[in-house]
Short mmCIF file of C-alpha atoms and ligand atoms in Angstrom, two decimals:
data_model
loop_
_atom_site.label_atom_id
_atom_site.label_comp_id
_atom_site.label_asym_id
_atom_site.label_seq_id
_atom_site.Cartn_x
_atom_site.Cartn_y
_atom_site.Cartn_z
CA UNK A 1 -25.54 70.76 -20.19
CA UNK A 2 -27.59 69.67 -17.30
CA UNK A 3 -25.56 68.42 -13.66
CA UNK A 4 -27.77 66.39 -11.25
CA UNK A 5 -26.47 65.21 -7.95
CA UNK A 6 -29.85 63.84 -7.22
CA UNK A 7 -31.53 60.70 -8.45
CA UNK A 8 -35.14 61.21 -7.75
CA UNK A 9 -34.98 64.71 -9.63
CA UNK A 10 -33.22 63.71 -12.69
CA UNK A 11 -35.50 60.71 -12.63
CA UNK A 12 -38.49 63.27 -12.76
CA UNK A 13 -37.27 65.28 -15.45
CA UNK A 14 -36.33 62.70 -17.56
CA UNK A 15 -40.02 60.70 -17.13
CA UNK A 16 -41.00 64.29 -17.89
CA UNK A 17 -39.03 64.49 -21.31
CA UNK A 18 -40.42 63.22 -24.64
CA UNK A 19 -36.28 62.99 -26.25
CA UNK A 20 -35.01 59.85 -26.94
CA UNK A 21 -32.42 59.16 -24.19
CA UNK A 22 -29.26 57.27 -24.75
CA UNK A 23 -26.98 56.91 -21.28
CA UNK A 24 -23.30 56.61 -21.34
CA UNK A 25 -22.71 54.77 -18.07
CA UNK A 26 -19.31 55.56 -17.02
CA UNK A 27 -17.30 55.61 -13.70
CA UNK A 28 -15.70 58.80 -14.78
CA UNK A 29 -11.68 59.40 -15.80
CA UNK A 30 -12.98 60.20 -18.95
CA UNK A 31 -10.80 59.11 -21.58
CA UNK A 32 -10.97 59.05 -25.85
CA UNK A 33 -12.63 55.34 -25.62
CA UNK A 34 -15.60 57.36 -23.14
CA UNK A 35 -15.98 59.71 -25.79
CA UNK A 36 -16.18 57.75 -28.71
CA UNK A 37 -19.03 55.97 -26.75
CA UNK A 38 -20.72 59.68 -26.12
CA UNK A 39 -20.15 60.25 -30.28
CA UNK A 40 -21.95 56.88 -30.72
CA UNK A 41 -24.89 58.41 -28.11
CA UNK A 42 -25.17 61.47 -30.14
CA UNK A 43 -24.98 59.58 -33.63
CA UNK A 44 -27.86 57.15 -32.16
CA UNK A 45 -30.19 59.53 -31.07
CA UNK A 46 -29.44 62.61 -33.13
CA UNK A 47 -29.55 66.30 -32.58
CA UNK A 48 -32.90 66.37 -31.03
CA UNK A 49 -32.35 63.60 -28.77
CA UNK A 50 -30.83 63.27 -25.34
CA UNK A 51 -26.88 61.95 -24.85
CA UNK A 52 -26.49 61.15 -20.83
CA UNK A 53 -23.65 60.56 -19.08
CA UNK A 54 -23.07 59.12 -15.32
CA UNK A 55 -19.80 59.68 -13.76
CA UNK A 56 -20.32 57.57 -10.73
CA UNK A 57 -17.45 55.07 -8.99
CA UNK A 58 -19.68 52.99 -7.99
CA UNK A 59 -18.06 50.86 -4.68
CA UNK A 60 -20.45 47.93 -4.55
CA UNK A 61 -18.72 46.34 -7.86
CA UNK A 62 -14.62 46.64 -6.22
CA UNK A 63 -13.55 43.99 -4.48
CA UNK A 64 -10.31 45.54 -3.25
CA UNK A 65 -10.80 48.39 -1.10
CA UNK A 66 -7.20 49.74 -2.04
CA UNK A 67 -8.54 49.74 -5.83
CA UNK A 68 -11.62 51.57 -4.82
CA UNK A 69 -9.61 53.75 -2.59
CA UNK A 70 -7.45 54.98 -5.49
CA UNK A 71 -9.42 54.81 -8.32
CA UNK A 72 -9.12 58.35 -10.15
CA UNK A 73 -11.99 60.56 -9.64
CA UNK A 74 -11.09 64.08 -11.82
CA UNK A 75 -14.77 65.37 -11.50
CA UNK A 76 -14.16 69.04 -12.73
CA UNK A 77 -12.21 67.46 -15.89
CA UNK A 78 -14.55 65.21 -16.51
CA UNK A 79 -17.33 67.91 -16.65
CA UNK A 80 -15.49 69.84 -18.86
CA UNK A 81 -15.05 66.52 -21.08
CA UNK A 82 -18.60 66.21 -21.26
CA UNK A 83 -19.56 69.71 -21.62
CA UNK A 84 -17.25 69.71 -25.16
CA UNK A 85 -18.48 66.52 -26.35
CA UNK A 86 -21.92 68.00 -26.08
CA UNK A 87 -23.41 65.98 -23.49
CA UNK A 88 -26.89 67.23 -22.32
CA UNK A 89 -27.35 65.53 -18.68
CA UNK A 90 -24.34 64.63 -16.43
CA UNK A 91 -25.39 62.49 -13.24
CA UNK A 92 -22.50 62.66 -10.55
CA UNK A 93 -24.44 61.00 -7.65
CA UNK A 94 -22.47 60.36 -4.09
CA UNK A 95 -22.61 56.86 -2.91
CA UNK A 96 -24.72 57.78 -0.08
CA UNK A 97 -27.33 58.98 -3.33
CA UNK A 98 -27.46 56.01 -4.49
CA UNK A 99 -27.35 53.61 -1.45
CA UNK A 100 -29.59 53.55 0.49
CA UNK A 101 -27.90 53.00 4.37
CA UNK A 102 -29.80 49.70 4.95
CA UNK A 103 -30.57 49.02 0.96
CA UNK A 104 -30.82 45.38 0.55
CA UNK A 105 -31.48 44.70 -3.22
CA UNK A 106 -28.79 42.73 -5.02
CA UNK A 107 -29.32 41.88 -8.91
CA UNK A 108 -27.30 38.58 -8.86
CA UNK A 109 -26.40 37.04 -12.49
CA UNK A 110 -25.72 33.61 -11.64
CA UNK A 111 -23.82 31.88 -14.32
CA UNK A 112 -21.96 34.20 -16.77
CA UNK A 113 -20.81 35.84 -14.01
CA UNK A 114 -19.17 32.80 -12.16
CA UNK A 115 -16.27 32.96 -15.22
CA UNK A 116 -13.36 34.44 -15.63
CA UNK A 117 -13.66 38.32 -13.78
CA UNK A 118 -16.21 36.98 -11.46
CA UNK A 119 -14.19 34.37 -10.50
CA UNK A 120 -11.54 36.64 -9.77
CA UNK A 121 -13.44 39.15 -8.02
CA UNK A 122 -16.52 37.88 -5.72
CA UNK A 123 -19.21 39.94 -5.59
CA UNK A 124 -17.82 42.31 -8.94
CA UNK A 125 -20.90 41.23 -10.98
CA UNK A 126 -23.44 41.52 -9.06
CA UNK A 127 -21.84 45.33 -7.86
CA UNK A 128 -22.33 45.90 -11.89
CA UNK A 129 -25.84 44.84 -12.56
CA UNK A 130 -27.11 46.49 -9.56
CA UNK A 131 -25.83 49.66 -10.36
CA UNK A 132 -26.98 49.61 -13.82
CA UNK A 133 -30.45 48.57 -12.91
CA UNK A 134 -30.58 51.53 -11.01
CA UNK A 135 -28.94 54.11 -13.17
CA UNK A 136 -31.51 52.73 -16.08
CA UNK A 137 -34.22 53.26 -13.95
CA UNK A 138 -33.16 56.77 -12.88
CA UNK A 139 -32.46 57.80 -16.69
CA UNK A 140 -35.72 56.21 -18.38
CA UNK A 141 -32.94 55.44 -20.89
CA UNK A 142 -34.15 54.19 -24.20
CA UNK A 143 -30.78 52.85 -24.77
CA UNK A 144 -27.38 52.57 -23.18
CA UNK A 145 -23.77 51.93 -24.66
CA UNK A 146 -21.23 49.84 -23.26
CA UNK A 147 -16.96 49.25 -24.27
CA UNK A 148 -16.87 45.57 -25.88
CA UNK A 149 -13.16 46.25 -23.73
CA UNK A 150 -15.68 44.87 -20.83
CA UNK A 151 -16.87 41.94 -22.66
CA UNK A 152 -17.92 39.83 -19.38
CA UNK A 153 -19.73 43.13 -18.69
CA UNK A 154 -20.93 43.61 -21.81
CA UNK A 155 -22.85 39.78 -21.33
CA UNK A 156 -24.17 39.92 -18.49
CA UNK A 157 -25.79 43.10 -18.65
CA UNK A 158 -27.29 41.66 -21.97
CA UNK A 159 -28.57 38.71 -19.68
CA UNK A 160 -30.17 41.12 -17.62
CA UNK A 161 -31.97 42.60 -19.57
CA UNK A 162 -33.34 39.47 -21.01
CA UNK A 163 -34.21 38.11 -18.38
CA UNK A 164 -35.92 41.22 -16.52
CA UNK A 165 -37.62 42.23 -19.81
CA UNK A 166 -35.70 45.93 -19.48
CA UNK A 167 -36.84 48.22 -22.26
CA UNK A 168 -33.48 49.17 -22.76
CA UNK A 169 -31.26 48.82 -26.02
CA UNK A 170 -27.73 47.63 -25.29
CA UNK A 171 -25.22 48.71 -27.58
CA UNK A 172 -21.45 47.80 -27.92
CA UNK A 173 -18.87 49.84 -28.90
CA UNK A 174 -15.52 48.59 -30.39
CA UNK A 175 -12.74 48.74 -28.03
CA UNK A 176 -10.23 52.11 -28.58
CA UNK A 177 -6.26 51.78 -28.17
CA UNK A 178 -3.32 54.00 -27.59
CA UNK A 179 -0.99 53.70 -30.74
CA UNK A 180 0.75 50.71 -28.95
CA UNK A 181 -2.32 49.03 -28.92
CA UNK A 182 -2.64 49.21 -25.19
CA UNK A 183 -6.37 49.17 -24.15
CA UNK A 184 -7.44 52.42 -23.14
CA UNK A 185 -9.03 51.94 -19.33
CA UNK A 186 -8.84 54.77 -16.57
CA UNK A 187 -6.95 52.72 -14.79
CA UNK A 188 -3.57 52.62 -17.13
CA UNK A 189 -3.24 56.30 -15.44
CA UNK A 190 -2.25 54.85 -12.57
CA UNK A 191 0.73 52.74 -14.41
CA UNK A 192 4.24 53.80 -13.93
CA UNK A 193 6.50 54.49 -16.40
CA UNK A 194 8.17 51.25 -16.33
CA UNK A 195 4.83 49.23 -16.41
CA UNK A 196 2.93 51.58 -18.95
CA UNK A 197 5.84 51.21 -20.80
CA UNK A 198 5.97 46.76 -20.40
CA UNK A 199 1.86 46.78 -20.64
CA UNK A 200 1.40 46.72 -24.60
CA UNK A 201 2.65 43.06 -24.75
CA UNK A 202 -0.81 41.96 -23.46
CA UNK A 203 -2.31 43.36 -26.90
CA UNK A 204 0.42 41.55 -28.64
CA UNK A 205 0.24 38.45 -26.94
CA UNK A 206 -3.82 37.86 -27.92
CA UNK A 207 -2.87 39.77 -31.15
CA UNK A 208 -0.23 36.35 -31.56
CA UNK A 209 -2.36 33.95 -30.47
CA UNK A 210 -5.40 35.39 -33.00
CA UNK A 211 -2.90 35.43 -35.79
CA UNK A 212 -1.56 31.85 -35.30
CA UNK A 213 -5.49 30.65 -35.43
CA UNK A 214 -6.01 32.76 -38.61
CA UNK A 215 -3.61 30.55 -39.65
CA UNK A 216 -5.19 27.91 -38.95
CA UNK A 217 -3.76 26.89 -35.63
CA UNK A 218 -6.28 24.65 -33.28
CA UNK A 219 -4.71 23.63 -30.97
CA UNK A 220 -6.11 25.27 -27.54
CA UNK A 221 -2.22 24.42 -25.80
CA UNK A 222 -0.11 26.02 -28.69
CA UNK A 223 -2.47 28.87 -28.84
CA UNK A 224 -2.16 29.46 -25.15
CA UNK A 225 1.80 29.00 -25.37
CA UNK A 226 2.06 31.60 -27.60
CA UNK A 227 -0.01 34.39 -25.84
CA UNK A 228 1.83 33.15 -22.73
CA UNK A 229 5.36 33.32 -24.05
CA UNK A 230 4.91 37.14 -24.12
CA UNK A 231 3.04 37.78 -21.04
CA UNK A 232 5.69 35.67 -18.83
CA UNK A 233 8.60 37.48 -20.50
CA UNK A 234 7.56 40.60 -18.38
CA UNK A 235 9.72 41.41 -15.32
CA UNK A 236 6.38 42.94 -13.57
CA UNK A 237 3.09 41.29 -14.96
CA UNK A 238 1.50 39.18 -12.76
CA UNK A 239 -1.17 37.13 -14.78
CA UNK A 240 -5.08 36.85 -13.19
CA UNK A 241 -6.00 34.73 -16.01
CA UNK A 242 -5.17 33.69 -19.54
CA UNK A 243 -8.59 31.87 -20.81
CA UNK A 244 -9.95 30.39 -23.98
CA UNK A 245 -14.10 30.64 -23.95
CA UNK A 246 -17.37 30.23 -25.84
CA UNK A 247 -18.23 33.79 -26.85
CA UNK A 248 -21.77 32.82 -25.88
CA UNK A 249 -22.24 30.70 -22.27
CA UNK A 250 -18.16 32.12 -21.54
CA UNK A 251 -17.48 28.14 -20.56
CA UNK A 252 -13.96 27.49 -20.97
CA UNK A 253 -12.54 25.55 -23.98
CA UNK A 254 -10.56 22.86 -24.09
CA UNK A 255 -10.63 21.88 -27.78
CA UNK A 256 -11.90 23.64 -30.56
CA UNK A 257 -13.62 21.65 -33.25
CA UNK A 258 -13.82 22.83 -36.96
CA UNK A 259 -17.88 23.32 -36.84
CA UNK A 260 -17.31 25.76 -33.42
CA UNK A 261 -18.59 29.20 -33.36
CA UNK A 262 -16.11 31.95 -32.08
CA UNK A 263 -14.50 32.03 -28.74
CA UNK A 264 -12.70 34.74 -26.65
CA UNK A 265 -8.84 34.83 -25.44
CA UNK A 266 -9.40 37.19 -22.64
CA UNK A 267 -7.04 37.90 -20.26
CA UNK A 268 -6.56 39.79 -16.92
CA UNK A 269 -3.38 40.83 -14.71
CA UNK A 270 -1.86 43.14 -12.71
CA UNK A 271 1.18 45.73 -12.72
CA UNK A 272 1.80 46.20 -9.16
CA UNK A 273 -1.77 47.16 -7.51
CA UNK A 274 -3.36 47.96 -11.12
CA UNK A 275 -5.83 45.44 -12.57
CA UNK A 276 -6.00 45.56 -16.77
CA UNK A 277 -7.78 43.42 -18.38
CA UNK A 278 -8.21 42.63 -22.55
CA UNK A 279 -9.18 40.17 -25.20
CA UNK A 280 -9.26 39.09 -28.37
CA UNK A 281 -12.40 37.44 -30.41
CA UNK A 282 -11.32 34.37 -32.50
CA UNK A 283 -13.99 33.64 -35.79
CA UNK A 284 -13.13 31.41 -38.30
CA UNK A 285 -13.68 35.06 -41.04
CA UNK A 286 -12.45 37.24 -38.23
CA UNK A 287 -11.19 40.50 -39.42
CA UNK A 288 -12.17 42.48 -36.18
CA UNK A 289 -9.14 43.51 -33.91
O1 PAF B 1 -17.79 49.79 -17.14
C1 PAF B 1 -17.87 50.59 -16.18
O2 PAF B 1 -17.25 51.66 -16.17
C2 PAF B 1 -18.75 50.23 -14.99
O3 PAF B 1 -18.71 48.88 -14.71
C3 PAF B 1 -20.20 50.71 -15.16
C4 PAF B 1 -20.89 50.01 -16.32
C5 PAF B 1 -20.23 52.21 -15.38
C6 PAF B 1 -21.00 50.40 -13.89
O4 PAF B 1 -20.47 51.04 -12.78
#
C-alpha cells in the first residue's frame, strides 16, 4: 500500500498509471460501512485495478467548529484498516495540502443543497463538492463510491458531475447498521452510553413510518406522527429535522398522490453535541431497508 501526504505527487503518479482507479472518499474513523465501500472498490475494478482511499477531515464542509474540533481522527488505525482491506493508495493530506492560504474557489450547488442538511448547516454543501472536485482531480479517479447513509450527499455530488461533465462514475453503496439498526457513522463513537444506547429509535421511527405506507398509509401527517411519536419519546434527542421529500428535486411533500414516484423520510438530530442523521426511501414496491 502506497501513503501520500502530497497532492501534486499522487496526482503525478496516478496520471502516470494505466489501472483503473476507483476512490473511496472518506474522512477517516474507518468503520465496517467504510469497508464495505473499499470491498465494493475492489469488486469494481478487480485485482489488477487500483482501490484508493482518502482519509481527510476536510474543515471547509463543518459548520460547527466544536464538531470539527472533535471529530475523531485515529490515523495509525485507520492505516492499518486500509492496509488489511487491501487498499493500494491512501491519501492523508493536511488541510494546509489542500488549501491553499488565499484559495478562493468554491463549487456552489445551488438548489439541492438549499434542503434539508444544507438548510441546517450553511455553507456544508458547498465544503462537500469542493473537496470532492479536488480529491477527483488529484486521483484521476475513474470512479468513486459514496454511503446512500449521505443521501443529500449522494445528490448533489451526482449534480455535479452532471453539470461539470466530470468523467467520473458515482456509485452508491447501501447503507450498513449495527444489529440495532443504528446507522453506522464515525460519529456514533462519540455517543455516550446513555445516548448510544436511546439512538436506535431513529431507525425504528422511519422503519414505522415506511411500514405504515407499505400499508398503504398516505397521509403525509399520520406518517409523520408516527416517526415522531418515537423520536419525541427520547429523554435526550433533540430533532434537526423530520422531512418528507421527492427523491429526485428533494422538495418537500405535502401530499402524496397515488401516480407519485418515491420520496425520502430523512431525518437529522442531535444527542448532546453529536449530529446523526438517517432515512428511509418510500416506493410504492419498496423492499429496500
Ligand atoms: O461523506 C464524507 O465522509 C465526506 O463528506 C466526504 C465525501 C469524504 C467529503 O469530505
Amino acid at each position: 500500500m502506497q501513503i501520500f501526504y502530497e497532492a501534486k505527487l499522487l496526482q503525478q503518479t496516478m496520471m502516470n498509471s494505466a489501472q483503473e482507479i476507483c476512490l473511496v472518499p472518506t474522512m477517516g474513523a474507518l468503520h465496517d460501512g467504510h469497508l464495505a465501500l473499499i470491498h465494493e472498490a475492489r469488486r469494481m475494478v478487480g485485482e489488477n485495478g487500483c482501490v484508493a482511499v482518502s482519509l481527510f477531515v476536510n474543515p471547509m464542509q463543518f459548520d460547527r467548529k466544536e464538531d470539527l474540533d472533535h471529530y475523531p481522527r485515529p490515523v495509525e488505525k485507520d492505516l492499518e484498516a486500509c492496509q488489511n482491506a487491501k487498499v493500494d493508495v491512501v491519501f492523508v493530506p493536511t488541510p494546509d495540502e489542500m488549501y491553499a492560504k488565499n484559495h478562493s474557489i468554491v463549487i456552489a450547488e445551488n438548489a439541492l443543497s438549499q434542503a434539508l442538511c444544507g438548510a441546517s448547516r450553511p455553507g456544508h454543501f458547498a465544503g462537500v463538492c469542493t473537496v470532492v472536485m479536488k480529491l477527483f482531480q488529484i486521483f484521476q479517479c475513474h470512479s468513486a463510491i459514496f454511503g446512500e447513509k449521505d443521501f443529500q450527499q449522494l445528490a448533489i455530488i451526482r449534480r455535479m458531475v452532471r453539470d461539470l461533465n466530470l468523467p467520473v462514475k458515482i456509485i452508491e453503496h447501501a447503507t450498513i447498521r449495527e444489529v440495532d439498526g443504528l446507522a453506522m457513522s464515525s460519529r456514533n463513537a462519540r455517543l455516550s452510553a446513555e445516548h448510544r444506547a436511546d439512538a436506535p429509535r431513529i431507525w425504528k421511527a422511519l422503519t414505522e413510518a415506511k411500514d405504515a405506507y407499505q400499508l398503504g398509509e398516505r397521509n403525509v401527517d399520520s406518517l409523520m406522527k408516527r416517526a415522531m411519536s418515537i423520536l419525541e419519546q427520547s429523554p435526550y434527542l433533540r430533532i434537526d429535522y423530520l422531512s418528507l421529500v421527492d427523491e429526485e428535486n428533494l422538495s418537500l411533500v405535502e401530499t402524496i398522490a397515488d401516480s407519485s414516484g418515491n420520496f425520502v423520510l430523512a431525518f437529522a438530530g442531535f444527542y448532546g453535541s453529536v449530529r446523526l442523521i438517517d432515512h428511509v426511501t418510500l416506493s410504492a414496491q419498496a423492499t429496500e431497508m
